Coordinates of C-alpha atoms and ligand atoms in Angstrom, one line a residue:
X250 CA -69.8 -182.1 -111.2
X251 CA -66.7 -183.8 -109.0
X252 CA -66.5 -183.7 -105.7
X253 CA -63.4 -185.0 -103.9
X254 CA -63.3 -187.3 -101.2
X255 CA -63.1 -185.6 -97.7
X256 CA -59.6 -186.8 -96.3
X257 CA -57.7 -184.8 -98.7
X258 CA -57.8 -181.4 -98.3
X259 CA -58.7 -180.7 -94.8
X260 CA -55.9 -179.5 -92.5
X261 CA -54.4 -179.9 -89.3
X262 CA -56.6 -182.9 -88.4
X263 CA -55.4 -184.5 -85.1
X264 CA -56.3 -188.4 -85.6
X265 CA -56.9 -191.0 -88.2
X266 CA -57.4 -194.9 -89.0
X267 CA -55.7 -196.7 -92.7
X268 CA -57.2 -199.9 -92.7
X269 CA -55.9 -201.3 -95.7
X270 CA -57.9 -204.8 -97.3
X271 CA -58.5 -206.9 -99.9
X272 CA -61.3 -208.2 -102.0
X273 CA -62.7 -211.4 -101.3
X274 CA -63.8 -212.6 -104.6
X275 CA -63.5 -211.3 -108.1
X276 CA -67.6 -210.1 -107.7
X277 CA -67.4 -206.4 -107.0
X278 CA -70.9 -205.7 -106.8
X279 CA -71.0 -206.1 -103.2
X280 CA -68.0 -203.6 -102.8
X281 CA -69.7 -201.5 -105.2
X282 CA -72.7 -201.7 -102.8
X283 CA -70.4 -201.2 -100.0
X284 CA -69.0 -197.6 -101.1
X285 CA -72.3 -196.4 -101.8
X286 CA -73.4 -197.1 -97.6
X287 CA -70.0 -196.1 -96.6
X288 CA -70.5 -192.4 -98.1
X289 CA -74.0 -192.7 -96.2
X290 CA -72.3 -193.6 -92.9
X291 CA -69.7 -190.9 -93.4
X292 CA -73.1 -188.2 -93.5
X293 CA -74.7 -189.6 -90.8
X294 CA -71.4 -189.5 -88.5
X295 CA -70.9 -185.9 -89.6
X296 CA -74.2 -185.1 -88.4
X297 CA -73.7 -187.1 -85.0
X298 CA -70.4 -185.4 -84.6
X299 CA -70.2 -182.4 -86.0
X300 CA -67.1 -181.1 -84.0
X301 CA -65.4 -184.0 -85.0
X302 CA -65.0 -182.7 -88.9
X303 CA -64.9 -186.2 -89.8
X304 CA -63.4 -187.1 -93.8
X305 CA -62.8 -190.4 -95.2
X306 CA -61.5 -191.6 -98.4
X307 CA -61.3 -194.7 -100.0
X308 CA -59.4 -195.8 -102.9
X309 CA -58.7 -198.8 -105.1
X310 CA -55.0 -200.3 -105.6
X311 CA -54.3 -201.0 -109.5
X312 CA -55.4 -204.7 -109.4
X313 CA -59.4 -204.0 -108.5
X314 CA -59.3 -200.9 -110.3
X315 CA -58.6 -202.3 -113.7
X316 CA -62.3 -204.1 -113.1
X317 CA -64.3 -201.1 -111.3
X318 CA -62.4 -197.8 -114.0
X319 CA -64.4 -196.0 -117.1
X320 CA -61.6 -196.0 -119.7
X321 CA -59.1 -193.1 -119.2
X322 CA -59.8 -192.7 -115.1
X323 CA -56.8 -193.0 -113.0
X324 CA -54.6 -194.0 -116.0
X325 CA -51.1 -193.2 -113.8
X326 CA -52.3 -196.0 -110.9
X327 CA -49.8 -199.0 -110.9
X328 CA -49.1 -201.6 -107.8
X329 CA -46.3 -200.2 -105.4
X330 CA -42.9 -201.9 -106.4
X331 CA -40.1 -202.1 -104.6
X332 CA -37.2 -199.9 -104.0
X333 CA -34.1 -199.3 -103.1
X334 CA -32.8 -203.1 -103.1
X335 CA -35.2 -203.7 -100.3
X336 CA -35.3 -200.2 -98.1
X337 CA -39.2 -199.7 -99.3
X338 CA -41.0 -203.2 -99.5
X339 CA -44.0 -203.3 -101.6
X340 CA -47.3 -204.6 -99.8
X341 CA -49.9 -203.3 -102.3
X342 CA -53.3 -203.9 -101.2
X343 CA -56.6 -204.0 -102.7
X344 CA -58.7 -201.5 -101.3
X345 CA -57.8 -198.9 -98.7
X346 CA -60.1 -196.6 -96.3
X347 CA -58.5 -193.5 -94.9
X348 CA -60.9 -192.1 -91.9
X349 CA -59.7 -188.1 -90.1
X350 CA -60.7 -186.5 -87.7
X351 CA -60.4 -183.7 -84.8
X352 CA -61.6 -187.2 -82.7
X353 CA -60.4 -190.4 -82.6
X354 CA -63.6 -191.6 -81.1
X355 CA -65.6 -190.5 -84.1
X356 CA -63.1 -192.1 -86.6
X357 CA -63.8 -195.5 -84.6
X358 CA -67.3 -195.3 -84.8
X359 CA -67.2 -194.4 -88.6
X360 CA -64.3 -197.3 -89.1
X361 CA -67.3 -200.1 -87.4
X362 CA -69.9 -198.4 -89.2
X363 CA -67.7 -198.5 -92.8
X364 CA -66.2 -202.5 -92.2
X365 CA -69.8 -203.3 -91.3
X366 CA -71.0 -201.7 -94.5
X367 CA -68.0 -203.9 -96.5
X368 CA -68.9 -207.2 -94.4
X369 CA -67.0 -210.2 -95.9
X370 CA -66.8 -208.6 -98.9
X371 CA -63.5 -207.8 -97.9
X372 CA -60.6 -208.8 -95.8
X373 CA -58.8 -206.2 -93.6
X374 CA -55.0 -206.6 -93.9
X375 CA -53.6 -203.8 -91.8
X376 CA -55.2 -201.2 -89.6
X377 CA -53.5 -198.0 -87.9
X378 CA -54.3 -195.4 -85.9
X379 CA -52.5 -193.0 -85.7
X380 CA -52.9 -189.3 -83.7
X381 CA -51.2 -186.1 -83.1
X382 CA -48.3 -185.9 -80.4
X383 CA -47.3 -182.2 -79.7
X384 CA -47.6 -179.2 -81.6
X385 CA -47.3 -181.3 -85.1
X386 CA -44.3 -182.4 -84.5
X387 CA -43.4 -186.2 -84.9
X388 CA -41.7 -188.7 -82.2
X389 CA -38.5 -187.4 -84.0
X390 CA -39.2 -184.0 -82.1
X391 CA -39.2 -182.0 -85.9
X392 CA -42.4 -179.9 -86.8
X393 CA -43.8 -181.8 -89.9
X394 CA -45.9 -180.4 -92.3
X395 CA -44.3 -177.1 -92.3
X396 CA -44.3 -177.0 -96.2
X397 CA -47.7 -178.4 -96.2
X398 CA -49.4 -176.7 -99.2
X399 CA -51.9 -174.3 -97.6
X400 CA -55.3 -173.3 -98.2
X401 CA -56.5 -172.6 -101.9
X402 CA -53.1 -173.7 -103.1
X403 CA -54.1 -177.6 -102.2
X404 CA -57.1 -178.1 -104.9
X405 CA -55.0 -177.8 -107.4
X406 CA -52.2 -180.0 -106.5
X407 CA -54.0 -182.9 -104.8
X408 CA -57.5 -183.0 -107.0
X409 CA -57.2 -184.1 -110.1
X410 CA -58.9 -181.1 -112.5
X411 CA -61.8 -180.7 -114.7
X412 CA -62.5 -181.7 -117.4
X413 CA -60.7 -184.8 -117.3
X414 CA -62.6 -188.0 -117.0
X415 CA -61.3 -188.5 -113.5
X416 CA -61.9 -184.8 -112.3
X417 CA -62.3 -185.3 -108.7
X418 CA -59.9 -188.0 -108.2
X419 CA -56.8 -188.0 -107.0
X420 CA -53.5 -190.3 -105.9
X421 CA -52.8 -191.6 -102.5
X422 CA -49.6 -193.3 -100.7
X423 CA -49.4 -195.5 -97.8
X424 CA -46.1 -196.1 -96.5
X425 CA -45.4 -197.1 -92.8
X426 CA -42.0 -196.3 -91.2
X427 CA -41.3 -197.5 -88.0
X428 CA -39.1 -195.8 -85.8
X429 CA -36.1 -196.1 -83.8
X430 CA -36.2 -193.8 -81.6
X431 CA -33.0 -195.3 -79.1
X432 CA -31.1 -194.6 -81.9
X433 CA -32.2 -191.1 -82.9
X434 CA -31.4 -189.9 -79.1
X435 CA -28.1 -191.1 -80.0
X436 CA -27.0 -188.3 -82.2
X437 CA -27.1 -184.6 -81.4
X438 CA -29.6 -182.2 -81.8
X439 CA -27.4 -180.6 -84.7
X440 CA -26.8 -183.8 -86.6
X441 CA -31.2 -184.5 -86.3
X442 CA -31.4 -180.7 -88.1
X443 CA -28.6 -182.2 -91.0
X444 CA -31.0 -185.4 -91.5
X445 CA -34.3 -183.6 -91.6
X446 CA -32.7 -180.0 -93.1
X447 CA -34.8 -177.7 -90.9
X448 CA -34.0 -176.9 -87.0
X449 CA -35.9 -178.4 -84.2
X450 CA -36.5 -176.1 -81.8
X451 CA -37.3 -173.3 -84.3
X452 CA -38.1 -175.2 -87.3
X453 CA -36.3 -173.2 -90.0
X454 CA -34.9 -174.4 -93.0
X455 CA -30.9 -174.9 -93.0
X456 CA -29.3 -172.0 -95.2
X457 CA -28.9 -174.2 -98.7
X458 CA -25.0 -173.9 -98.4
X459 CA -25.6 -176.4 -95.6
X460 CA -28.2 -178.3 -96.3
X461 CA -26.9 -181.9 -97.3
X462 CA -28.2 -184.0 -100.4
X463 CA -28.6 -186.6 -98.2
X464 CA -30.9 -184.8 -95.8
X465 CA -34.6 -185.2 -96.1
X466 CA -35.2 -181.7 -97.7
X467 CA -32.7 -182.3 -100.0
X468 CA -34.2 -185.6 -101.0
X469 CA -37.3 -184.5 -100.9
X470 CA -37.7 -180.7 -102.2
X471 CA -38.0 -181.8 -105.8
X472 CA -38.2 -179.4 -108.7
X473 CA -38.9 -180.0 -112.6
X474 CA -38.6 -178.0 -115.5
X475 CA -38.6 -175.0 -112.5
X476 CA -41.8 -176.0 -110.7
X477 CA -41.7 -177.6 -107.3
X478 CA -43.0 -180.8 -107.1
X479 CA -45.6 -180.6 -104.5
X480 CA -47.9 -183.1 -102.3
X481 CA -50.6 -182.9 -99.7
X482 CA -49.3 -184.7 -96.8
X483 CA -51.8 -186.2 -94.5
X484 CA -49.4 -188.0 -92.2
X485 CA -49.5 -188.8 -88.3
X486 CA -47.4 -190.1 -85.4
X487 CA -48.7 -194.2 -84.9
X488 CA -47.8 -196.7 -82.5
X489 CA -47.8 -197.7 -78.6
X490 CA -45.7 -197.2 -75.3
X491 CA -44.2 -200.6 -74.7
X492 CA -44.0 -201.7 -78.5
X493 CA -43.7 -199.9 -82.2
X494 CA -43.3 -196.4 -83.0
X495 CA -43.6 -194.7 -86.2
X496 CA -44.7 -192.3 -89.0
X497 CA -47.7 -193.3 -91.0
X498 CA -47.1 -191.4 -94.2
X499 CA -50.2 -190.9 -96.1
X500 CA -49.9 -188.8 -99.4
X501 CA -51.9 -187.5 -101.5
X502 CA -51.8 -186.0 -105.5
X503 CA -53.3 -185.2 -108.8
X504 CA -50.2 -187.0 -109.9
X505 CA -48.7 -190.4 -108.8
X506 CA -45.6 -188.9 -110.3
X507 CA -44.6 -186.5 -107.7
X508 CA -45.2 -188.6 -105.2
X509 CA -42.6 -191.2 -107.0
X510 CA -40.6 -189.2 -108.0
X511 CA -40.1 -188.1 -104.3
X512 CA -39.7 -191.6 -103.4
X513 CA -37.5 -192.7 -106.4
X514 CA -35.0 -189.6 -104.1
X515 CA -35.5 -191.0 -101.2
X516 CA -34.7 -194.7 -101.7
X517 CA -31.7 -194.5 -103.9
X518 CA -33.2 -194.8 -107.4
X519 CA -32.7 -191.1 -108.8
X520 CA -28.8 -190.5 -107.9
X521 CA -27.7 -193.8 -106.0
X522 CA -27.9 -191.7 -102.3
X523 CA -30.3 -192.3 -99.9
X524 CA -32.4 -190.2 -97.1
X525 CA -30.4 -190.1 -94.0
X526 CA -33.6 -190.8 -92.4
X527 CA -33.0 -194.5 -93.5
X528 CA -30.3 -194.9 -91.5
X529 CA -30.8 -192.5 -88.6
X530 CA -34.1 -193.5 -87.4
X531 CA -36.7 -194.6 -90.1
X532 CA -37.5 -198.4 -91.8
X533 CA -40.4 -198.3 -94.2
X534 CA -42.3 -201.5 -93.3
X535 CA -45.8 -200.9 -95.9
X536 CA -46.1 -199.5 -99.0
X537 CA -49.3 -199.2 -101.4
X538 CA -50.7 -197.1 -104.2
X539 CA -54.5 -196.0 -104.4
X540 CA -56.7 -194.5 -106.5
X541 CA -59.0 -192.2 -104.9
X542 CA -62.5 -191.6 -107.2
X543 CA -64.3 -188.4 -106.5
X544 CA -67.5 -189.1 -104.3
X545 CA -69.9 -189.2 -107.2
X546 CA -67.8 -192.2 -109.2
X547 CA -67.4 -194.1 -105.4
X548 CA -71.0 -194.0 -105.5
X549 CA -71.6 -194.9 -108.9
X550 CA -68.6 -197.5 -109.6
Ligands
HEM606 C1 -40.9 -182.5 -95.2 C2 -40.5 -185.9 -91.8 C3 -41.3 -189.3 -95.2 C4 -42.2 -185.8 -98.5 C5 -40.7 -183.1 -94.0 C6 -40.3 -182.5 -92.8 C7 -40.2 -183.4 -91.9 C8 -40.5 -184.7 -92.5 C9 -39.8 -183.2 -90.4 C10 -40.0 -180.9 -92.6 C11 -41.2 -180.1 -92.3 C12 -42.2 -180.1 -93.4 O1 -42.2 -179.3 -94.4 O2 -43.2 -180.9 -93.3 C13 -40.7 -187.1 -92.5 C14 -40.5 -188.4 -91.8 C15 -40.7 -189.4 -92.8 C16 -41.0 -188.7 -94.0 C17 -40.1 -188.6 -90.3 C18 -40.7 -190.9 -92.7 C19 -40.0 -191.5 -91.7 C20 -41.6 -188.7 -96.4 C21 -42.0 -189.3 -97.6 C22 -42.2 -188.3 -98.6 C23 -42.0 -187.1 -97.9 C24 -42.1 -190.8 -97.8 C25 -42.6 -188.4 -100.0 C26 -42.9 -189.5 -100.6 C27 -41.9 -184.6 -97.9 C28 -42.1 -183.3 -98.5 C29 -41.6 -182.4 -97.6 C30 -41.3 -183.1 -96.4 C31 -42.5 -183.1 -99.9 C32 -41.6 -180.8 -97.8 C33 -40.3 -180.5 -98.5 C34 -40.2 -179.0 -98.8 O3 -40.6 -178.5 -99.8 O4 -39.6 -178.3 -98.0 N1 -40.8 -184.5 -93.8 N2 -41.0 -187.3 -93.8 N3 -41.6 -187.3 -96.6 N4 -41.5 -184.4 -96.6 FE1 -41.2 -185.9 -95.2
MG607 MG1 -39.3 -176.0 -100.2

């Protein structure tokens, strides 16, 4: 049996912590140790916290994973490369731990609870938190998640299926924009809704006639061979008043390659044209690739 990790397929969650890290030393058998407690944490906060609906995942960038897979499990991971001449910096990471929740209180108690578990086995490189603003929509004022796969539909694109070795398992992508938001206020409400390809206000999709290549949608709305290529999308709003704002993306997949391929759009590497939301409002400042075991392999790596 596979069970996935619990921070892929719930929805609408309203807060979360990344904490990106990496090893220590070559010796994995206190990390190994480490995932084991952290599922055990993750239970006993669910219990404490009920409400809270608490998931976690963690997952493994290509470097520690070589040493901790079973041949043929997570045989799409590779470290995050560049792109776009620079747009999307690489800053691959050995070991991430995604923590949602309806509470941001519970994910910081489970986030102490987790690092405590890793010790110095590890060293923290980046942490976020990030939480919902208003009616899921992002500092940009659009509604994200609209196109969100829903409900039974997300099993099957996010969890990698039996009877594969890695049944269970799945993809994930951190990538950090930051935000400038004196500059989106700059442009009108009508030239936001050709960047993103959807209205504000109402949040409908532009009619396709004008919907521009360049827009987000039209980066981003992938098909192949007639089927859409789809993602869960676990993002959230991050940041603080006086200082950064921004969007941490978090994605997840059965396959790495939808969530490239989407990114390959984006950044210039598919047709030479970029998202407008490069140059309208959005840097990408992180970016990392993960593999995400089901809970049975984390606790038997
Ligand atoms: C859709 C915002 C980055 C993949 C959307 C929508 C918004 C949005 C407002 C429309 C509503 C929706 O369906 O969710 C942003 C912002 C980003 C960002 C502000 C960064 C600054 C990314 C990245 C990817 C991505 C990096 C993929 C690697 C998608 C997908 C859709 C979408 C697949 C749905 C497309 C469809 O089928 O209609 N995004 N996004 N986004 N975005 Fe992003
Ligand atoms: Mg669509």
């Amino acid at each position: 049996m596979s069970t996935p990790q619990t921070a892929i397929l719930p929805e609408h969650m309203t807060a979360c912590i990344v904490i990106e890290a990496n090893a220590a030393s070559t010796d994995m058998a206190k990390i190994k140790a480490a995932c084991r407690q952290s599922l055990q944490r993750l239970q006993q906060h669910r219990a404490l916290q009920p409400e809270a609906k608490l998931g976690m995942c963690i997952g493994f960038g290509d470097a520690v994973w070589q040493s901790l897979r079973q041949p043929g499990e997570g045989l799409d991971l590779k470290p995050f490369a560049p792109l776009g001449k620079g747009l999307a910096p690489a800053t691959q990471h050995d070991i991430a731990i995604h923590i949602q929740s309806l509470s941001h209180g519970a994910n910081m108690l489970l986030a102490l609870a987790v690092l405590a578990a890793f010790g110095d086995s590890i060293r923290p490189a980046d942490e976020t938190h990030g939480f919902r603003l208003r009616e899921e929509r992002g500092y940009d004022g659009f509604v994200d998640g609209t196109e969100n796969p829903e409900g039974a539909d997300r099993c099957p694109i996010g969890i990698i299926a039996e009877p594969n070795l890695d049944a269970g398992g799945s993809y994930l992508l951190l990538q950090k924009y930051r935000h400038d938001l004196h500059k989106w206020a700059k442009i009108t409400e009508e030239q936001q809704a050709n960047v993103i390809g959807r209205s504000k206000h109402s949040n409908e999709e532009l009619p396709s006639e004008q919907r521009l290549p360049t827009s987000h949608l039209g980066r981003v709305d992938l098909k192949e061979n007639g089927q859409g290529l789809k993602i869960i999308r676990q993002s959230l709003p991050y940041g603080n008043a006086s200082g950064e704002q921004g969007l941490m993306f978090i994605a997840y997949c059965a396959r790495l390659r939808n969530i490239e391929q989407q990114l390959l759009s984006m950044f210039g590497e598919l047709d030479g044209k970029t998202d407008l939301l490069l140059s309208k409002i959005s840097t990408a400042i992180s970016g990392s690739y993960y593999f995400v075991p089901s809970q049975e392999r984390l606790a038997d790596l």
